[in-house]
Amino acid sequence: MTKHLIDPDKCTACTVCVANCPVTAATREFRGPKMTGPAFERMRKLTDGDDVMLDYCSNCKNCDMSCPSGVPVSTLNMLARAEYYKTHKRKTQADDMLAHSEKMGKLVTSIPFGSSLVNMGMSIGKGLGIMEAMGIAADAPTPAFASESFISKFKKIKQTSYPKKVVFFPGCFINYNQPEVGVDLVKVYQANKIEVIVDDAFVCCGSPLVVGGYLDEAHENANKNIALIKKWIDKGYDVITACTSCGLMLKQEYQELFHSEDAENNAKHLYDSIEYLEILHEEGKLNTNFAPINEKFIYHAACHLRAHGFGLPSLEVLSLIPGLEIENADAGCCGISGSYGFKKDKRPVSLKVGEKLFNRIKQSGAKTALSECGTCRLQMTSGSGLESLHPLTILSRAYSK
Ligand code: SF4
Ligand code: SF4
C-alpha cells in the first residue's frame, strides 16, 4: 500500500465519531468510522486494503468534525478506497460515471441540443431500468444538464469594472448543471462593486474523483487548480467558490490528500462566496441596500459547509434582508453526500439519513429551502417536495428589486 502521512495511532478509540456518523445510524451494515477508519487502517497494512466496509463511507466528514483527537477519518477512508480499487474490480459502472461528470458536462454543453438529448435519454434510461443496471437508483435526483455552461454565459455578461476583483471557481455543478447560480453570484458581487474574474482553465476540483477512488486523476486535477489559484493569488486576488464541496477540496482536502505547500498557502486566500460577503459586512463594506422579501425560508447547512468551520454566514447575511424570515433546519446530513445517494445500493441508506431533514423542511411552513450545496438541494427537493435554491439566488433577488 502507498504510505501516507496520517497516523491512525492518534485515535484513542473514544467512539465520538461513531455517535456522529449518519451512515452508522442508518444501517447496521456499516461498522462505523472508528473501525473502518483508524482501526482497520492498521489491519489494511496487513491485508492489502481488502475491506468492503469502506464502500459505505459517504465522505460526509461528520467523523472528522467531531473527533477530539483530530483524526481525519474520512481522508483515511478515501485513501484506502483508492488503494482498494487498484486491485479490485468495480461492481457497477456508477462510480466511473459519477466520478467523471465533468467529461459528460463538457460534451453535453458543447453540442447543439446536447442537454435536451442527454436529459431525455437519462429520463428514458431510468424508465427502462438502464440506469439501474448501471448502478444508479431509478428514484435518484440526478441533475439535469443545462443547455449552456456557466463559462459560456459568463463571457456574455457585461460587468462594470471595479478596482476590487475576485476570481470565481465555479466547479462542475454550477458550470454544467445550474449555471444560474454563477450568474446570481456575479450580480451579487457587482452590487457590491466587485468585478468577478473566471479562469476557464480551472478543472473539476476532484471531489467526485476522490470519492470514486480515482485518486491519481484527482491529484492531476489538484495540481492544475493549485497552480492556477496560486497564479491569481500571486497577482493579489482572493479566490471564491459557491459550492461547499469544491471549496473544501481546494482549501482543506488538497492539503490532507496531497500534502502540497502551495495548497496550504492558497488556503489563506480561498473563501466561500457568502463567507466573503459576511466578512465585507463585518468590515462595514457590504451593500445592505436590499429590497424587502416577505417570505420564510428553511436553511440546510451542508456537512461540507460545516466542515469549513466558518459558521453559518448565509443565516447572517440573509437576515439583513428586510421582511425575510430564515430558519436553520439543524437536522444533520441530507444523505446525498455528493453522488453517494444516487447509487442504487446506497439510495435506501441515503433516504434514511435524510429523513430528519425532510421532515423538518416539510413541517417548517416555508415554501422554499436553501442550501449552498448543489446535490443537497436536489436531495432536499426530492425528499420534501419543496423548491431548493442557493442563498445567492435570494441575495440576487434582493439586490435586483
Ligand atoms: S465520512 Fe461520514 S459516513 Fe464516512 S465514516 Fe465519517 S461520518 Fe461516517
Ligand atoms: S472520534 Fe477520533 S479518537 Fe475517537 S474513535 Fe473516532 S477517530 Fe478515534
mmCIF file of C-alpha atoms in Angstrom, residues 213-389:
data_model
loop_
_atom_site.group_PDB
_atom_site.id
_atom_site.type_symbol
_atom_site.label_atom_id
_atom_site.label_comp_id
_atom_site.label_asym_id
_atom_site.label_seq_id
_atom_site.Cartn_x
_atom_site.Cartn_y
_atom_site.Cartn_z
ATOM 1 C CA GLY A 213 -11.476 6.085 -5.655
ATOM 2 C CA TYR A 214 -9.782 7.730 -8.678
ATOM 3 C CA LEU A 215 -7.099 9.385 -6.581
ATOM 4 C CA ASP A 216 -4.425 9.709 -9.269
ATOM 5 C CA GLU A 217 -6.808 11.607 -11.562
ATOM 6 C CA ALA A 218 -7.885 13.779 -8.614
ATOM 7 C CA HIS A 219 -4.219 14.528 -7.944
ATOM 8 C CA GLU A 220 -3.704 15.641 -11.570
ATOM 9 C CA ASN A 221 -6.700 17.981 -11.295
ATOM 10 C CA ALA A 222 -5.445 19.253 -7.940
ATOM 11 C CA ASN A 223 -2.039 20.100 -9.403
ATOM 12 C CA LYS A 224 -3.653 22.080 -12.245
ATOM 13 C CA ASN A 225 -6.015 24.003 -9.937
ATOM 14 C CA ILE A 226 -3.365 24.635 -7.279
ATOM 15 C CA ALA A 227 -1.062 26.211 -9.906
ATOM 16 C CA LEU A 228 -3.879 28.357 -11.374
ATOM 17 C CA ILE A 229 -5.116 29.524 -7.968
ATOM 18 C CA LYS A 230 -1.533 30.372 -6.956
ATOM 19 C CA LYS A 231 -1.149 32.400 -10.154
ATOM 20 C CA TRP A 232 -4.208 34.536 -9.279
ATOM 21 C CA ILE A 233 -3.285 34.865 -5.616
ATOM 22 C CA ASP A 234 0.222 35.986 -6.590
ATOM 23 C CA LYS A 235 -1.463 38.742 -8.634
ATOM 24 C CA GLY A 236 -3.225 39.901 -5.456
ATOM 25 C CA TYR A 237 -6.715 38.383 -5.861
ATOM 26 C CA ASP A 238 -8.796 36.271 -3.486
ATOM 27 C CA VAL A 239 -10.495 33.173 -4.916
ATOM 28 C CA ILE A 240 -14.125 32.357 -4.087
ATOM 29 C CA THR A 241 -16.350 29.288 -4.508
ATOM 30 C CA ALA A 242 -20.119 28.846 -4.327
ATOM 31 C CA CYS A 243 -20.138 25.055 -3.877
ATOM 32 C CA THR A 244 -19.119 23.979 -0.389
ATOM 33 C CA SER A 245 -17.602 20.676 -1.566
ATOM 34 C CA CYS A 246 -15.426 22.387 -4.200
ATOM 35 C CA GLY A 247 -14.397 24.916 -1.560
ATOM 36 C CA LEU A 248 -13.490 22.228 0.967
ATOM 37 C CA MET A 249 -11.499 20.330 -1.626
ATOM 38 C CA LEU A 250 -9.471 23.376 -2.721
ATOM 39 C CA LYS A 251 -8.946 24.660 0.786
ATOM 40 C CA GLN A 252 -8.580 21.611 3.005
ATOM 41 C CA GLU A 253 -8.591 18.285 1.189
ATOM 42 C CA TYR A 254 -5.795 19.152 -1.272
ATOM 43 C CA GLN A 255 -3.596 19.603 1.782
ATOM 44 C CA GLU A 256 -4.733 16.427 3.554
ATOM 45 C CA LEU A 257 -4.615 14.198 0.478
ATOM 46 C CA PHE A 258 -1.687 15.595 -1.491
ATOM 47 C CA HIS A 259 0.444 17.488 1.072
ATOM 48 C CA SER A 260 1.045 20.460 -1.209
ATOM 49 C CA GLU A 261 2.757 23.526 0.245
ATOM 50 C CA ASP A 262 1.189 25.712 -2.452
ATOM 51 C CA ALA A 263 -2.271 24.384 -1.493
ATOM 52 C CA GLU A 264 -1.534 25.360 2.108
ATOM 53 C CA ASN A 265 -0.616 28.907 1.060
ATOM 54 C CA ASN A 266 -3.575 29.158 -1.337
ATOM 55 C CA ALA A 267 -5.955 28.246 1.504
ATOM 56 C CA LYS A 268 -5.307 31.611 3.173
ATOM 57 C CA HIS A 269 -6.917 33.362 0.178
ATOM 58 C CA LEU A 270 -9.783 30.952 -0.558
ATOM 59 C CA TYR A 271 -13.286 31.867 0.605
ATOM 60 C CA ASP A 272 -16.821 30.651 0.269
ATOM 61 C CA SER A 273 -18.759 33.333 -1.640
ATOM 62 C CA ILE A 274 -21.138 34.095 1.255
ATOM 63 C CA GLU A 275 -18.400 33.833 3.894
ATOM 64 C CA TYR A 276 -16.705 36.580 1.829
ATOM 65 C CA LEU A 277 -19.851 38.729 1.962
ATOM 66 C CA GLU A 278 -20.101 38.214 5.721
ATOM 67 C CA ILE A 279 -16.507 39.448 6.093
ATOM 68 C CA LEU A 280 -17.413 42.514 3.984
ATOM 69 C CA HIS A 281 -20.345 43.122 6.336
ATOM 70 C CA GLU A 282 -18.107 42.847 9.412
ATOM 71 C CA GLU A 283 -15.846 45.453 7.811
ATOM 72 C CA GLY A 284 -18.862 47.711 7.154
ATOM 73 C CA LYS A 285 -18.390 47.298 3.392
ATOM 74 C CA LEU A 286 -21.411 45.184 2.407
ATOM 75 C CA ASN A 287 -24.096 46.878 0.335
ATOM 76 C CA THR A 288 -27.143 46.375 2.580
ATOM 77 C CA ASN A 289 -29.493 48.291 0.299
ATOM 78 C CA PHE A 290 -31.765 45.259 -0.023
ATOM 79 C CA ALA A 291 -35.344 45.379 -1.242
ATOM 80 C CA PRO A 292 -37.725 43.573 1.158
ATOM 81 C CA ILE A 293 -38.548 39.890 0.593
ATOM 82 C CA ASN A 294 -41.566 38.948 2.692
ATOM 83 C CA GLU A 295 -41.060 35.210 2.739
ATOM 84 C CA LYS A 296 -39.969 32.432 5.074
ATOM 85 C CA PHE A 297 -37.106 30.116 4.114
ATOM 86 C CA ILE A 298 -35.730 26.967 5.699
ATOM 87 C CA TYR A 299 -31.952 26.616 5.535
ATOM 88 C CA HIS A 300 -29.831 23.457 5.471
ATOM 89 C CA ALA A 301 -26.115 23.719 6.274
ATOM 90 C CA ALA A 302 -24.416 21.023 4.183
ATOM 91 C CA CYS A 303 -21.939 18.763 6.015
ATOM 92 C CA HIS A 304 -19.149 20.072 3.769
ATOM 93 C CA LEU A 305 -20.094 23.629 4.721
ATOM 94 C CA ARG A 306 -19.951 22.819 8.441
ATOM 95 C CA ALA A 307 -16.577 21.133 7.872
ATOM 96 C CA HIS A 308 -15.150 24.524 6.834
ATOM 97 C CA GLY A 309 -15.641 25.736 10.408
ATOM 98 C CA PHE A 310 -16.591 29.313 9.438
ATOM 99 C CA GLY A 311 -20.055 29.186 10.991
ATOM 100 C CA LEU A 312 -23.248 29.751 9.003
ATOM 101 C CA PRO A 313 -22.684 33.007 7.058
ATOM 102 C CA SER A 314 -25.812 32.593 4.913
ATOM 103 C CA LEU A 315 -28.007 32.884 8.016
ATOM 104 C CA GLU A 316 -26.224 36.092 8.997
ATOM 105 C CA VAL A 317 -26.245 37.721 5.545
ATOM 106 C CA LEU A 318 -29.800 36.723 4.526
ATOM 107 C CA SER A 319 -31.129 38.008 7.870
ATOM 108 C CA LEU A 320 -30.150 41.505 6.704
ATOM 109 C CA ILE A 321 -32.891 41.431 4.032
ATOM 110 C CA PRO A 322 -35.987 43.260 5.358
ATOM 111 C CA GLY A 323 -39.041 41.045 5.777
ATOM 112 C CA LEU A 324 -37.105 37.819 5.226
ATOM 113 C CA GLU A 325 -37.501 35.060 7.796
ATOM 114 C CA ILE A 326 -34.992 32.236 7.839
ATOM 115 C CA GLU A 327 -34.948 29.124 9.999
ATOM 116 C CA ASN A 328 -31.965 26.838 10.430
ATOM 117 C CA ALA A 329 -33.127 23.236 9.848
ATOM 118 C CA ASP A 330 -30.249 21.958 12.013
ATOM 119 C CA ALA A 331 -31.122 18.374 11.061
ATOM 120 C CA GLY A 332 -27.731 16.896 10.180
ATOM 121 C CA CYS A 333 -26.782 15.258 6.890
ATOM 122 C CA CYS A 334 -29.235 15.218 3.954
ATOM 123 C CA GLY A 335 -27.881 11.821 2.891
ATOM 124 C CA ILE A 336 -26.784 12.640 -0.638
ATOM 125 C CA SER A 337 -23.064 13.278 0.111
ATOM 126 C CA GLY A 338 -22.112 14.321 -3.398
ATOM 127 C CA SER A 339 -23.224 11.373 -5.505
ATOM 128 C CA TYR A 340 -23.433 8.690 -2.748
ATOM 129 C CA GLY A 341 -27.242 8.896 -2.650
ATOM 130 C CA PHE A 342 -27.532 8.470 -6.433
ATOM 131 C CA LYS A 343 -26.211 4.897 -6.241
ATOM 132 C CA LYS A 344 -28.772 2.113 -6.348
ATOM 133 C CA ASP A 345 -27.205 0.161 -3.467
ATOM 134 C CA LYS A 346 -26.826 3.291 -1.271
ATOM 135 C CA ARG A 347 -30.144 5.034 -2.052
ATOM 136 C CA PRO A 348 -32.061 3.437 0.875
ATOM 137 C CA VAL A 349 -29.299 4.454 3.336
ATOM 138 C CA SER A 350 -29.236 7.942 1.817
ATOM 139 C CA LEU A 351 -33.008 8.385 2.252
ATOM 140 C CA LYS A 352 -32.862 7.109 5.827
ATOM 141 C CA VAL A 353 -30.057 9.578 6.643
ATOM 142 C CA GLY A 354 -32.044 12.462 5.155
ATOM 143 C CA GLU A 355 -35.371 11.609 6.839
ATOM 144 C CA LYS A 356 -34.980 14.066 9.742
ATOM 145 C CA LEU A 357 -34.123 16.938 7.381
ATOM 146 C CA PHE A 358 -37.002 16.142 5.002
ATOM 147 C CA ASN A 359 -39.457 16.208 7.924
ATOM 148 C CA ARG A 360 -38.023 19.467 9.253
ATOM 149 C CA ILE A 361 -38.387 21.070 5.815
ATOM 150 C CA LYS A 362 -41.954 19.804 5.380
ATOM 151 C CA GLN A 363 -43.000 20.979 8.859
ATOM 152 C CA SER A 364 -41.293 24.395 8.597
ATOM 153 C CA GLY A 365 -44.101 26.217 6.807
ATOM 154 C CA ALA A 366 -41.544 27.578 4.318
ATOM 155 C CA LYS A 367 -42.177 27.382 0.575
ATOM 156 C CA THR A 368 -38.502 27.325 -0.349
ATOM 157 C CA ALA A 369 -35.497 25.544 1.129
ATOM 158 C CA LEU A 370 -31.968 26.920 0.854
ATOM 159 C CA SER A 371 -28.515 25.367 0.811
ATOM 160 C CA GLU A 372 -25.148 26.222 -0.725
ATOM 161 C CA CYS A 373 -24.583 22.618 -1.856
ATOM 162 C CA GLY A 374 -25.993 21.689 -5.275
ATOM 163 C CA THR A 375 -26.590 17.990 -4.664
ATOM 164 C CA CYS A 376 -28.018 18.697 -1.174
ATOM 165 C CA ARG A 377 -30.575 20.925 -2.940
ATOM 166 C CA LEU A 378 -31.520 18.051 -5.284
ATOM 167 C CA GLN A 379 -31.924 15.677 -2.337
ATOM 168 C CA MET A 380 -33.909 18.228 -0.299
ATOM 169 C CA THR A 381 -36.374 18.739 -3.151
ATOM 170 C CA SER A 382 -36.699 15.030 -3.825
ATOM 171 C CA GLY A 383 -37.243 14.251 -0.110
ATOM 172 C CA SER A 384 -39.540 17.149 0.788
ATOM 173 C CA GLY A 385 -41.161 18.298 -2.452
ATOM 174 C CA LEU A 386 -40.073 21.904 -1.810
ATOM 175 C CA GLU A 387 -38.137 24.020 -4.287
ATOM 176 C CA SER A 388 -34.495 24.352 -3.130
ATOM 177 C CA LEU A 389 -32.266 27.285 -4.058
#
